[in-house]
PDB file of C-alpha atoms in Angstrom:
ATOM      1  CA  MET T   1     -67.706   9.240 -86.245  1.00 37.00           C
ATOM      2  CA  GLN T   2     -71.357   8.326 -85.970  1.00 37.00           C
ATOM      3  CA  GLY T   3     -70.909   5.726 -88.714  1.00 37.00           C
ATOM      4  CA  PHE T   4     -68.257   4.020 -86.623  1.00 33.00           C
ATOM      5  CA  LEU T   5     -70.443   3.943 -83.529  1.00 33.00           C
ATOM      6  CA  GLU T   6     -73.510   2.538 -85.246  1.00 34.00           C
ATOM      7  CA  ALA T   7     -71.810  -0.153 -87.353  1.00 35.00           C
ATOM      8  CA  PRO T   8     -71.857  -3.794 -86.193  1.00 36.00           C
ATOM      9  CA  LEU T   9     -68.891  -5.249 -84.340  1.00 36.00           C
ATOM     10  CA  LEU T  10     -66.681  -8.165 -85.326  1.00 38.00           C
ATOM     11  CA  ASP T  11     -66.678 -11.323 -83.270  1.00 39.00           C
ATOM     12  CA  ALA T  12     -64.596 -11.295 -80.118  1.00 39.00           C
ATOM     13  CA  GLY T  13     -62.088 -13.809 -81.499  1.00 40.00           C
ATOM     14  CA  THR T  14     -60.660 -11.415 -84.039  1.00 39.00           C
ATOM     15  CA  SER T  15     -56.981 -10.708 -83.504  1.00 38.00           C
ATOM     16  CA  PHE T  16     -55.432  -7.432 -84.581  1.00 36.00           C
ATOM     17  CA  VAL T  17     -52.209  -6.099 -86.010  1.00 37.00           C
ATOM     18  CA  GLY T  18     -52.257  -2.360 -85.414  1.00 39.00           C
ATOM     19  CA  ASP T  19     -55.660  -1.268 -86.692  1.00 40.00           C
ATOM     20  CA  TYR T  20     -56.403  -4.331 -88.873  1.00 42.00           C
ATOM     21  CA  PRO T  21     -57.716  -7.814 -88.202  1.00 44.00           C
ATOM     22  CA  ARG T  22     -54.950 -10.369 -88.589  1.00 45.00           C
ATOM     23  CA  HIS T  23     -56.946 -12.628 -90.899  1.00 46.00           C
ATOM     24  CA  PRO T  24     -56.942 -11.172 -94.461  1.00 48.00           C
ATOM     25  CA  ARG T  25     -60.031 -13.188 -95.407  1.00 49.00           C
ATOM     26  CA  LYS T  26     -61.932 -11.465 -92.631  1.00 49.00           C
ATOM     27  CA  PHE T  27     -60.794  -8.114 -93.985  1.00 48.00           C
ATOM     28  CA  GLU T  28     -62.011  -9.188 -97.439  1.00 51.00           C
ATOM     29  CA  SER T  29     -65.433 -10.113 -96.065  1.00 50.00           C
ATOM     30  CA  ILE T  30     -65.734  -6.693 -94.412  1.00 48.00           C
ATOM     31  CA  ALA T  31     -64.501  -4.733 -97.426  1.00 47.00           C
ATOM     32  CA  ASN T  32     -67.026  -6.392 -99.740  1.00 50.00           C
ATOM     33  CA  ALA T  33     -69.975  -4.751 -98.054  1.00 54.00           C
ATOM     34  CA  ALA T  34     -73.068  -4.588-100.255  1.00 58.00           C
ATOM     35  CA  ARG T  35     -73.170  -0.795-100.504  1.00 64.00           C
ATOM     36  CA  PHE T  36     -69.644  -0.761-101.967  1.00 72.00           C
ATOM     37  CA  GLU T  37     -70.498  -3.439-104.501  1.00 78.00           C
ATOM     38  CA  LYS T  38     -71.078  -1.200-107.538  1.00 82.00           C
ATOM     39  CA  PRO T  39     -67.868   0.882-107.194  1.00 86.00           C
ATOM     40  CA  LEU T  40     -65.777  -2.270-106.792  1.00 85.00           C
ATOM     41  CA  ARG T  41     -67.513  -3.922-109.743  1.00 88.00           C
ATOM     42  CA  ARG T  42     -66.856  -0.919-112.003  1.00 90.00           C
ATOM     43  CA  ARG T  43     -63.185  -0.927-111.092  1.00 92.00           C
ATOM     44  CA  ASN T  44     -62.842  -4.657-111.698  1.00 91.00           C
ATOM     45  CA  LEU T  45     -64.387  -4.216-115.147  1.00 93.00           C
ATOM     46  CA  ALA T  46     -62.006  -1.327-115.861  1.00 94.00           C
ATOM     47  CA  LEU T  47     -58.977  -3.397-114.807  1.00 93.00           C
ATOM     48  CA  PHE T  48     -60.021  -6.279-117.049  1.00 93.00           C
ATOM     49  CA  ALA T  49     -60.790  -4.024-120.037  1.00 94.00           C
ATOM     50  CA  LEU T  50     -57.464  -2.168-119.781  1.00 94.00           C
ATOM     51  CA  SER T  51     -55.522  -5.430-119.444  1.00 92.00           C
ATOM     52  CA  ALA T  52     -57.319  -6.879-122.474  1.00 92.00           C
ATOM     53  CA  LEU T  53     -56.438  -3.729-124.439  1.00 93.00           C
ATOM     54  CA  GLN T  54     -52.803  -4.078-123.386  1.00 91.00           C
ATOM     55  CA  LEU T  55     -52.790  -7.682-124.572  1.00 90.00           C
ATOM     56  CA  ALA T  56     -54.287  -6.679-127.929  1.00 91.00           C
ATOM     57  CA  LEU T  57     -51.616  -3.988-128.383  1.00 90.00           C
ATOM     58  CA  ALA T  58     -48.866  -6.448-127.445  1.00 88.00           C
ATOM     59  CA  TYR T  59     -50.130  -8.981-129.991  1.00 89.00           C
ATOM     60  CA  THR T  60     -50.384  -6.233-132.607  1.00 88.00           C
ATOM     61  CA  SER T  61     -46.786  -5.200-131.983  1.00 86.00           C
ATOM     62  CA  LEU T  62     -45.677  -8.829-132.316  1.00 84.00           C
ATOM     63  CA  GLU T  63     -47.300  -9.048-135.730  1.00 84.00           C
ATOM     64  CA  LEU T  64     -45.997  -5.680-136.940  1.00 82.00           C
ATOM     65  CA  SER T  65     -42.462  -6.328-135.703  1.00 79.00           C
ATOM     66  CA  PHE T  66     -42.027  -9.507-137.740  1.00 75.00           C
ATOM     67  CA  GLU T  67     -40.218  -9.262-141.061  1.00 67.00           C
ATOM     68  CA  GLU T  68     -39.796 -11.873-143.755  1.00 62.00           C
ATOM     69  CA  ILE T  69     -36.762 -14.093-143.434  1.00 60.00           C
ATOM     70  CA  PRO T  70     -34.050 -12.841-145.833  1.00 60.00           C
ATOM     71  CA  THR T  71     -32.829 -15.222-148.492  1.00 60.00           C
ATOM     72  CA  ASN T  72     -29.255 -13.884-148.492  1.00 61.00           C
ATOM     73  CA  TYR T  73     -28.725 -13.519-144.749  1.00 60.00           C
ATOM     74  CA  THR T  74     -25.133 -13.089-143.617  1.00 63.00           C
ATOM     75  CA  LYS T  75     -23.762 -12.926-140.095  1.00 61.00           C
ATOM     76  CA  ASP T  76     -20.317 -11.423-139.481  1.00 65.00           C
ATOM     77  CA  GLY T  77     -19.770 -11.458-143.229  1.00 63.00           C
ATOM     78  CA  ILE T  78     -20.458 -15.180-143.497  1.00 61.00           C
ATOM     79  CA  ALA T  79     -23.487 -16.580-145.323  1.00 61.00           C
ATOM     80  CA  VAL T  80     -25.758 -18.310-142.807  1.00 59.00           C
ATOM     81  CA  ASP T  81     -28.924 -20.305-143.242  1.00 61.00           C
ATOM     82  CA  PRO T  82     -31.719 -18.005-141.926  1.00 56.00           C
ATOM     83  CA  LEU T  83     -33.561 -21.050-140.576  1.00 54.00           C
ATOM     84  CA  GLU T  84     -30.927 -21.411-137.863  1.00 58.00           C
ATOM     85  CA  CYS T  85     -33.374 -19.499-135.709  1.00 56.00           C
ATOM     86  CA  ASP T  86     -31.882 -16.094-135.048  1.00 58.00           C
ATOM     87  CA  PRO T  87     -34.830 -14.007-133.739  1.00 57.00           C
ATOM     88  CA  GLY T  88     -32.934 -10.763-134.316  1.00 58.00           C
ATOM     89  CA  VAL T  89     -33.059 -11.301-138.065  1.00 60.00           C
ATOM     90  CA  THR T  90     -36.825 -10.995-138.281  1.00 65.00           C
ATOM     91  CA  PHE T  91     -37.483  -8.604-135.383  1.00 69.00           C
ATOM     92  CA  ASN T  92     -38.095  -4.986-136.378  1.00 70.00           C
ATOM     93  CA  GLN T  93     -38.462  -2.505-133.494  1.00 73.00           C
ATOM     94  CA  THR T  94     -39.811   0.312-135.642  1.00 76.00           C
ATOM     95  CA  TYR T  95     -43.410  -0.439-134.671  1.00 75.00           C
ATOM     96  CA  THR T  96     -42.808  -1.873-131.205  1.00 80.00           C
ATOM     97  CA  ARG T  97     -41.501   1.293-129.551  1.00 81.00           C
ATOM     98  CA  PRO T  98     -44.557   3.547-129.997  1.00 85.00           C
ATOM     99  CA  LEU T  99     -46.877   0.698-128.993  1.00 85.00           C
ATOM    100  CA  CYS T 100     -44.721   0.065-125.930  1.00 84.00           C
ATOM    101  CA  PHE T 101     -45.101   3.678-124.829  1.00 87.00           C
ATOM    102  CA  VAL T 102     -48.878   3.415-125.289  1.00 90.00           C
ATOM    103  CA  ASN T 103     -48.830   0.256-123.182  1.00 89.00           C
ATOM    104  CA  PHE T 104     -46.837   2.065-120.502  1.00 90.00           C
ATOM    105  CA  GLY T 105     -49.501   4.782-120.384  1.00 92.00           C
ATOM    106  CA  LEU T 106     -52.131   2.071-119.950  1.00 93.00           C
ATOM    107  CA  THR T 107     -50.057   0.595-117.124  1.00 92.00           C
ATOM    108  CA  VAL T 108     -50.072   3.920-115.279  1.00 94.00           C
ATOM    109  CA  LEU T 109     -53.837   4.065-115.760  1.00 95.00           C
ATOM    110  CA  LEU T 110     -54.103   0.503-114.427  1.00 94.00           C
ATOM    111  CA  TRP T 111     -52.175   1.508-111.308  1.00 94.00           C
ATOM    112  CA  LEU T 112     -54.519   4.445-110.724  1.00 94.00           C
ATOM    113  CA  VAL T 113     -57.586   2.220-111.078  1.00 94.00           C
ATOM    114  CA  LEU T 114     -55.993  -0.373-108.792  1.00 92.00           C
ATOM    115  CA  TYR T 115     -55.271   2.274-106.163  1.00 90.00           C
ATOM    116  CA  SER T 116     -58.857   3.484-106.453  1.00 89.00           C
ATOM    117  CA  TYR T 117     -60.052  -0.117-106.064  1.00 89.00           C
ATOM    118  CA  TYR T 118     -58.203  -0.603-102.789  1.00 85.00           C
ATOM    119  CA  ASP T 119     -59.179   2.860-101.638  1.00 82.00           C
ATOM    120  CA  VAL T 120     -62.832   1.830-101.923  1.00 81.00           C
ATOM    121  CA  LYS T 121     -62.036  -1.338 -99.969  1.00 78.00           C
ATOM    122  CA  TYR T 122     -60.346   0.816 -97.336  1.00 75.00           C
ATOM    123  CA  LYS T 123     -63.430   3.015 -97.010  1.00 74.00           C
ATOM    124  CA  ALA T 124     -65.621  -0.071 -96.761  1.00 70.00           C
ATOM    125  CA  TYR T 125     -63.415  -1.393 -94.000  1.00 67.00           C
ATOM    126  CA  CYS T 126     -63.468   1.930 -92.162  1.00 66.00           C
ATOM    127  CA  SER T 127     -67.263   1.876 -92.164  1.00 63.00           C
ATOM    128  CA  VAL T 128     -67.151  -0.983 -89.655  1.00 54.00           C
ATOM    129  CA  SER T 129     -66.528  -0.206 -85.997  1.00 42.00           C
ATOM    130  CA  LEU T 130     -63.771  -2.320 -84.458  1.00 46.00           C
ATOM    131  CA  VAL T 131     -62.978  -2.719 -80.778  1.00 39.00           C
ATOM    132  CA  PRO T 132     -59.293  -3.556 -80.268  1.00 42.00           C
ATOM    133  CA  ARG T 133     -58.089  -5.702 -77.416  1.00 39.00           C
ATOM    134  CA  ASP T 134     -55.922  -2.851 -76.206  1.00 39.00           C
ATOM    135  CA  PRO T 135     -58.309   0.113 -75.753  1.00 43.00           C
ATOM    136  CA  LEU T 136     -55.350   2.509 -75.561  1.00 39.00           C
ATOM    137  CA  ALA T 137     -54.072   1.717 -79.095  1.00 39.00           C
ATOM    138  CA  HIS T 138     -55.253   4.231 -81.719  1.00 42.00           C
ATOM    139  CA  VAL T 139     -58.668   4.905 -80.209  1.00 43.00           C
ATOM    140  CA  TYR T 140     -60.783   7.885 -79.408  1.00 41.00           C
ATOM    141  CA  ARG T 141     -63.675   7.974 -76.977  1.00 42.00           C
ATOM    142  CA  ALA T 142     -67.132   9.331 -77.654  1.00 42.00           C
ATOM    143  CA  GLN T 143     -69.625  10.349 -74.992  1.00 42.00           C
ATOM    144  CA  PRO T 144     -69.375   8.657 -71.594  1.00 46.00           C
ATOM    145  CA  GLY T 145     -70.864   5.187 -71.684  1.00 46.00           C
ATOM    146  CA  SER T 146     -70.772   4.932 -75.471  1.00 43.00           C
ATOM    147  CA  GLN T 147     -68.855   2.434 -77.525  1.00 45.00           C
ATOM    148  CA  VAL T 148     -65.109   2.848 -78.083  1.00 44.00           C
ATOM    149  CA  ALA T 149     -64.310   3.040 -81.794  1.00 45.00           C
ATOM    150  CA  MET T 150     -61.031   2.846 -83.653  1.00 48.00           C
ATOM    151  CA  ARG T 151     -59.393   5.593 -85.594  1.00 48.00           C
ATOM    152  CA  PRO T 152     -59.649   4.862 -89.334  1.00 49.00           C
ATOM    153  CA  PRO T 153     -56.575   2.815 -90.291  1.00 52.00           C
ATOM    154  CA  SER T 154     -54.139   3.766 -92.987  1.00 58.00           C
ATOM    155  CA  LEU T 155     -54.525   2.298 -96.465  1.00 60.00           C
ATOM    156  CA  TRP T 156     -50.805   1.493 -96.486  1.00 62.00           C
ATOM    157  CA  ARG T 157     -50.932  -0.734 -93.410  1.00 60.00           C
ATOM    158  CA  GLY T 158     -52.360  -4.149 -92.774  1.00 58.00           C
ATOM    159  CA  PRO T 159     -53.242  -6.895 -95.269  1.00 63.00           C
ATOM    160  CA  THR T 160     -54.064  -4.525 -98.132  1.00 72.00           C
ATOM    161  CA  LEU T 161     -50.495  -3.302 -98.634  1.00 77.00           C
ATOM    162  CA  LYS T 162     -49.003  -6.693 -99.524  1.00 80.00           C
ATOM    163  CA  VAL T 163     -51.828  -7.613-101.900  1.00 82.00           C
ATOM    164  CA  PHE T 164     -51.747  -4.165-103.517  1.00 85.00           C
ATOM    165  CA  LEU T 165     -48.000  -4.384-104.177  1.00 87.00           C
ATOM    166  CA  ILE T 166     -48.286  -7.893-105.639  1.00 87.00           C
ATOM    167  CA  GLU T 167     -51.057  -6.804-107.990  1.00 88.00           C
ATOM    168  CA  ALA T 168     -49.203  -3.627-108.964  1.00 90.00           C
ATOM    169  CA  ILE T 169     -46.130  -5.681-109.915  1.00 90.00           C
ATOM    170  CA  LEU T 170     -48.266  -8.159-111.851  1.00 88.00           C
ATOM    171  CA  LEU T 171     -49.954  -5.345-113.770  1.00 90.00           C
ATOM    172  CA  ALA T 172     -46.567  -3.770-114.527  1.00 89.00           C
ATOM    173  CA  VAL T 173     -45.384  -6.756-116.571  1.00 87.00           C
ATOM    174  CA  GLN T 174     -45.400  -5.723-120.227  1.00 85.00           C
ATOM    175  CA  PRO T 175     -43.080  -5.732-123.248  1.00 84.00           C
ATOM    176  CA  VAL T 176     -40.542  -2.930-123.194  1.00 81.00           C
ATOM    177  CA  PRO T 177     -38.571  -1.435-126.099  1.00 76.00           C
ATOM    178  CA  TRP T 178     -34.867  -1.983-126.731  1.00 76.00           C
ATOM    179  CA  VAL T 179     -34.854  -5.604-125.555  1.00 76.00           C
ATOM    180  CA  SER T 180     -34.105  -8.729-127.541  1.00 75.00           C
ATOM    181  CA  ALA T 181     -36.825 -10.406-129.570  1.00 75.00           C
ATOM    182  CA  LEU T 182     -36.959 -13.376-127.185  1.00 78.00           C
ATOM    183  CA  TRP T 183     -37.516 -11.185-124.116  1.00 82.00           C
ATOM    184  CA  TYR T 184     -40.053  -9.075-125.954  1.00 82.00           C
ATOM    185  CA  GLU T 185     -42.115 -12.142-126.867  1.00 82.00           C
ATOM    186  CA  GLN T 186     -41.972 -13.547-123.328  1.00 84.00           C
ATOM    187  CA  LEU T 187     -43.057 -10.261-121.741  1.00 85.00           C
ATOM    188  CA  ALA T 188     -45.884  -9.922-124.259  1.00 86.00           C
ATOM    189  CA  PHE T 189     -47.235 -13.354-123.411  1.00 86.00           C
ATOM    190  CA  ALA T 190     -46.847 -12.701-119.677  1.00 86.00           C
ATOM    191  CA  ILE T 191     -49.840 -10.351-119.947  1.00 87.00           C
ATOM    192  CA  ASN T 192     -51.961 -13.477-120.441  1.00 87.00           C
ATOM    193  CA  LEU T 193     -51.275 -14.453-116.836  1.00 85.00           C
ATOM    194  CA  ARG T 194     -53.177 -11.509-115.390  1.00 87.00           C
ATOM    195  CA  LEU T 195     -56.397 -11.925-117.383  1.00 88.00           C
ATOM    196  CA  PRO T 196     -57.662 -15.136-115.693  1.00 87.00           C
ATOM    197  CA  TYR T 197     -57.636 -13.755-112.157  1.00 84.00           C
ATOM    198  CA  LEU T 198     -59.203 -10.470-113.290  1.00 88.00           C
ATOM    199  CA  ALA T 199     -61.885 -12.457-115.130  1.00 88.00           C
ATOM    200  CA  LEU T 200     -62.526 -14.534-112.000  1.00 85.00           C
ATOM    201  CA  ARG T 201     -63.160 -11.321-110.089  1.00 85.00           C
ATOM    202  CA  ILE T 202     -65.824 -10.352-112.622  1.00 86.00           C
ATOM    203  CA  VAL T 203     -67.363 -13.828-112.351  1.00 84.00           C
ATOM    204  CA  ARG T 204     -67.441 -13.283-108.601  1.00 82.00           C
ATOM    205  CA  ASP T 205     -69.055  -9.852-108.890  1.00 82.00           C
ATOM    206  CA  PHE T 206     -71.857 -10.962-111.215  1.00 83.00           C
ATOM    207  CA  SER T 207     -72.540 -14.394-109.714  1.00 80.00           C
ATOM    208  CA  THR T 208     -75.911 -14.953-108.070  1.00 78.00           C
ATOM    209  CA  ILE T 209     -74.382 -16.451-104.969  1.00 77.00           C
ATOM    210  CA  PHE T 210     -72.285 -13.334-104.407  1.00 77.00           C
ATOM    211  CA  GLN T 211     -75.327 -11.091-104.795  1.00 75.00           C
ATOM    212  CA  TYR T 212     -77.011 -12.913-101.896  1.00 74.00           C
ATOM    213  CA  ARG T 213     -73.919 -13.312 -99.734  1.00 72.00           C
ATOM    214  CA  GLU T 214     -75.328 -11.292 -96.834  1.00 70.00           C
ATOM    215  CA  MET T 215     -78.425 -13.491 -96.697  1.00 73.00           C
ATOM    216  CA  LEU T 216     -76.277 -16.629 -96.908  1.00 70.00           C
ATOM    217  CA  ARG T 217     -74.123 -15.446 -94.045  1.00 70.00           C
ATOM    218  CA  ARG T 218     -77.180 -14.805 -91.910  1.00 71.00           C
ATOM    219  CA  GLU T 219     -79.183 -17.904 -92.814  1.00 71.00           C
ATOM    220  CA  ALA T 220     -76.440 -20.489 -93.337  1.00 68.00           C
ATOM    221  CA  GLY T 221     -73.930 -19.032 -90.910  1.00 66.00           C
ATOM    222  CA  LEU T 222     -71.110 -18.837 -93.456  1.00 63.00           C
ATOM    223  CA  PRO T 223     -68.109 -17.159 -91.757  1.00 60.00           C
ATOM    224  CA  PHE T 224     -66.475 -15.964 -94.988  1.00 61.00           C
ATOM    225  CA  LEU T 225     -67.577 -15.507 -98.580  1.00 66.00           C
ATOM    226  CA  THR T 226     -64.538 -14.229-100.446  1.00 69.00           C
ATOM    227  CA  TRP T 227     -63.843 -14.381-104.177  1.00 70.00           C
ATOM    228  CA  GLY T 228     -62.177 -17.797-103.837  1.00 75.00           C
ATOM    229  CA  THR T 229     -65.200 -19.290-102.101  1.00 75.00           C
ATOM    230  CA  THR T 230     -67.536 -17.711-104.641  1.00 76.00           C
ATOM    231  CA  VAL T 231     -65.567 -19.048-107.612  1.00 79.00           C
ATOM    232  CA  ARG T 232     -65.545 -22.553-106.133  1.00 82.00           C
ATOM    233  CA  LEU T 233     -69.310 -22.439-105.692  1.00 80.00           C
ATOM    234  CA  VAL T 234     -69.807 -21.122-109.236  1.00 80.00           C
ATOM    235  CA  TYR T 235     -67.544 -23.889-110.531  1.00 85.00           C
ATOM    236  CA  ALA T 236     -69.589 -26.485-108.645  1.00 86.00           C
ATOM    237  CA  ARG T 237     -72.767 -25.286-110.382  1.00 85.00           C
ATOM    238  CA  HIS T 238     -71.336 -24.647-113.870  1.00 86.00           C
ATOM    239  CA  SER T 239     -68.383 -27.029-114.056  1.00 89.00           C
ATOM    240  CA  LEU T 240     -68.654 -27.782-117.787  1.00 92.00           C
ATOM    241  CA  LYS T 241     -68.881 -24.111-118.817  1.00 90.00           C
ATOM    242  CA  PHE T 242     -66.001 -23.234-116.518  1.00 88.00           C
ATOM    243  CA  ILE T 243     -63.754 -25.962-117.915  1.00 91.00           C
ATOM    244  CA  CYS T 244     -64.642 -25.136-121.542  1.00 93.00           C
ATOM    245  CA  VAL T 245     -63.872 -21.432-121.124  1.00 91.00           C
ATOM    246  CA  MET T 246     -60.530 -22.116-119.433  1.00 90.00           C
ATOM    247  CA  PHE T 247     -59.608 -24.742-122.046  1.00 92.00           C
ATOM    248  CA  PHE T 248     -60.335 -22.487-125.018  1.00 93.00           C
ATOM    249  CA  TYR T 249     -58.476 -19.584-123.422  1.00 92.00           C
ATOM    250  CA  ALA T 250     -55.406 -21.750-122.836  1.00 92.00           C
ATOM    251  CA  TYR T 251     -55.760 -23.325-126.294  1.00 93.00           C
ATOM    252  CA  LEU T 252     -55.903 -20.009-128.160  1.00 92.00           C
ATOM    253  CA  THR T 253     -53.045 -18.573-126.086  1.00 91.00           C
ATOM    254  CA  LEU T 254     -50.768 -21.550-126.716  1.00 92.00           C
ATOM    255  CA  THR T 255     -51.681 -21.590-130.417  1.00 92.00           C
ATOM    256  CA  TYR T 256     -50.608 -17.995-130.873  1.00 91.00           C
ATOM    257  CA  TRP T 257     -47.504 -18.571-128.745  1.00 89.00           C
ATOM    258  CA  VAL T 258     -46.386 -21.463-130.966  1.00 89.00           C
ATOM    259  CA  HIS T 259     -47.086 -19.304-134.021  1.00 88.00           C
ATOM    260  CA  VAL T 260     -44.844 -16.505-132.721  1.00 86.00           C
ATOM    261  CA  ILE T 261     -41.898 -18.488-131.377  1.00 82.00           C
ATOM    262  CA  GLU T 262     -41.653 -20.707-134.459  1.00 81.00           C
ATOM    263  CA  ARG T 263     -42.154 -18.161-137.214  1.00 79.00           C
ATOM    264  CA  ASP T 264     -38.497 -17.108-137.516  1.00 74.00           C
ATOM    265  CA  CYS T 265     -37.033 -20.627-137.664  1.00 74.00           C
ATOM    266  CA  ASN T 266     -39.873 -22.725-139.047  1.00 76.00           C
ATOM    267  CA  PRO T 267     -42.200 -20.549-141.145  1.00 74.00           C
ATOM    268  CA  GLU T 268     -44.316 -23.416-142.498  1.00 78.00           C
ATOM    269  CA  PHE T 269     -44.950 -24.909-139.085  1.00 81.00           C
ATOM    270  CA  SER T 270     -45.722 -21.498-137.571  1.00 80.00           C
ATOM    271  CA  LYS T 271     -48.821 -20.916-139.683  1.00 85.00           C
ATOM    272  CA  ILE T 272     -51.888 -20.466-137.487  1.00 86.00           C
ATOM    273  CA  GLY T 273     -53.599 -23.584-138.804  1.00 88.00           C
ATOM    274  CA  ASN T 274     -50.562 -25.785-138.237  1.00 88.00           C
ATOM    275  CA  SER T 275     -49.943 -24.280-134.797  1.00 89.00           C
ATOM    276  CA  ALA T 276     -53.563 -24.867-133.798  1.00 90.00           C
ATOM    277  CA  TRP T 277     -53.391 -28.494-134.927  1.00 91.00           C
ATOM    278  CA  PHE T 278     -50.096 -29.030-133.085  1.00 88.00           C
ATOM    279  CA  VAL T 279     -51.472 -27.652-129.793  1.00 89.00           C
ATOM    280  CA  LEU T 280     -54.663 -29.691-130.173  1.00 88.00           C
ATOM    281  CA  ALA T 281     -52.668 -32.856-130.810  1.00 87.00           C
ATOM    282  CA  CYS T 282     -50.468 -32.203-127.779  1.00 85.00           C
ATOM    283  CA  SER T 283     -53.533 -31.683-125.577  1.00 80.00           C
ATOM    284  CA  ASP T 284     -55.010 -35.050-126.581  1.00 74.00           C
ATOM    285  CA  PRO T 285     -54.588 -37.316-123.512  1.00 72.00           C
ATOM    286  CA  SER T 286     -54.685 -40.460-125.669  1.00 67.00           C
ATOM    287  CA  HIS T 287     -51.250 -39.677-127.136  1.00 59.00           C
TER     288      HIS T 287
END
């Protein structure tokens, strides 16, 4: 209770929904208090490391599940050219199922870390005393003449719930057993979509400008300094490095994707070297 009474107040223009400020960016600026920086940073690193491990396992299962194209392939008793691109011919689920169950265990661990991440944000938010416009809504009074403080809000209300659910769904995307080869490949590559935003969080956490955000807010009067603002400022200072890292990540991802989707219908073209050259040629703006 004393922590609520001694913490600084928000500006008077803040609007509320229940116990939360209406503006999610304002919530983000409160939840990123300096004393909660290390716990949030550790959880962001854990989320990125677990997602990278999931991606490595998915790629491993893609390699282990591929079998050589048979020379005497028949379909419904009729001899068929195996290069007619039938993914089921070369897709062996013997190795994919155990790796899928390992990936599912990692997904559960990711959800636990994600819940812990937002729980820390919730505690950071609760460390700030808020004065609602309606003093009768979810408040308790201290000694006479003292400040009115809010009851700590629920983690499952306000702007955190929507963001938490979106991230939980995004982290749940993974290849599952007993699906067709095409769906398995697409779900495996969908893991690539989560790594960039998790990496941007780490860039935010370790950037110099984020380390001095409290000073910048005091001296320069910046109203918000969220991860989006921080990434834009880092990009402005290190544009070339930023572009190179994103290009090589996209280039390597697309190279491996071409290698996987073409290997059962065009084995010569699907070799890593040929796939890399094809993606590089397609990315050349002069063509």
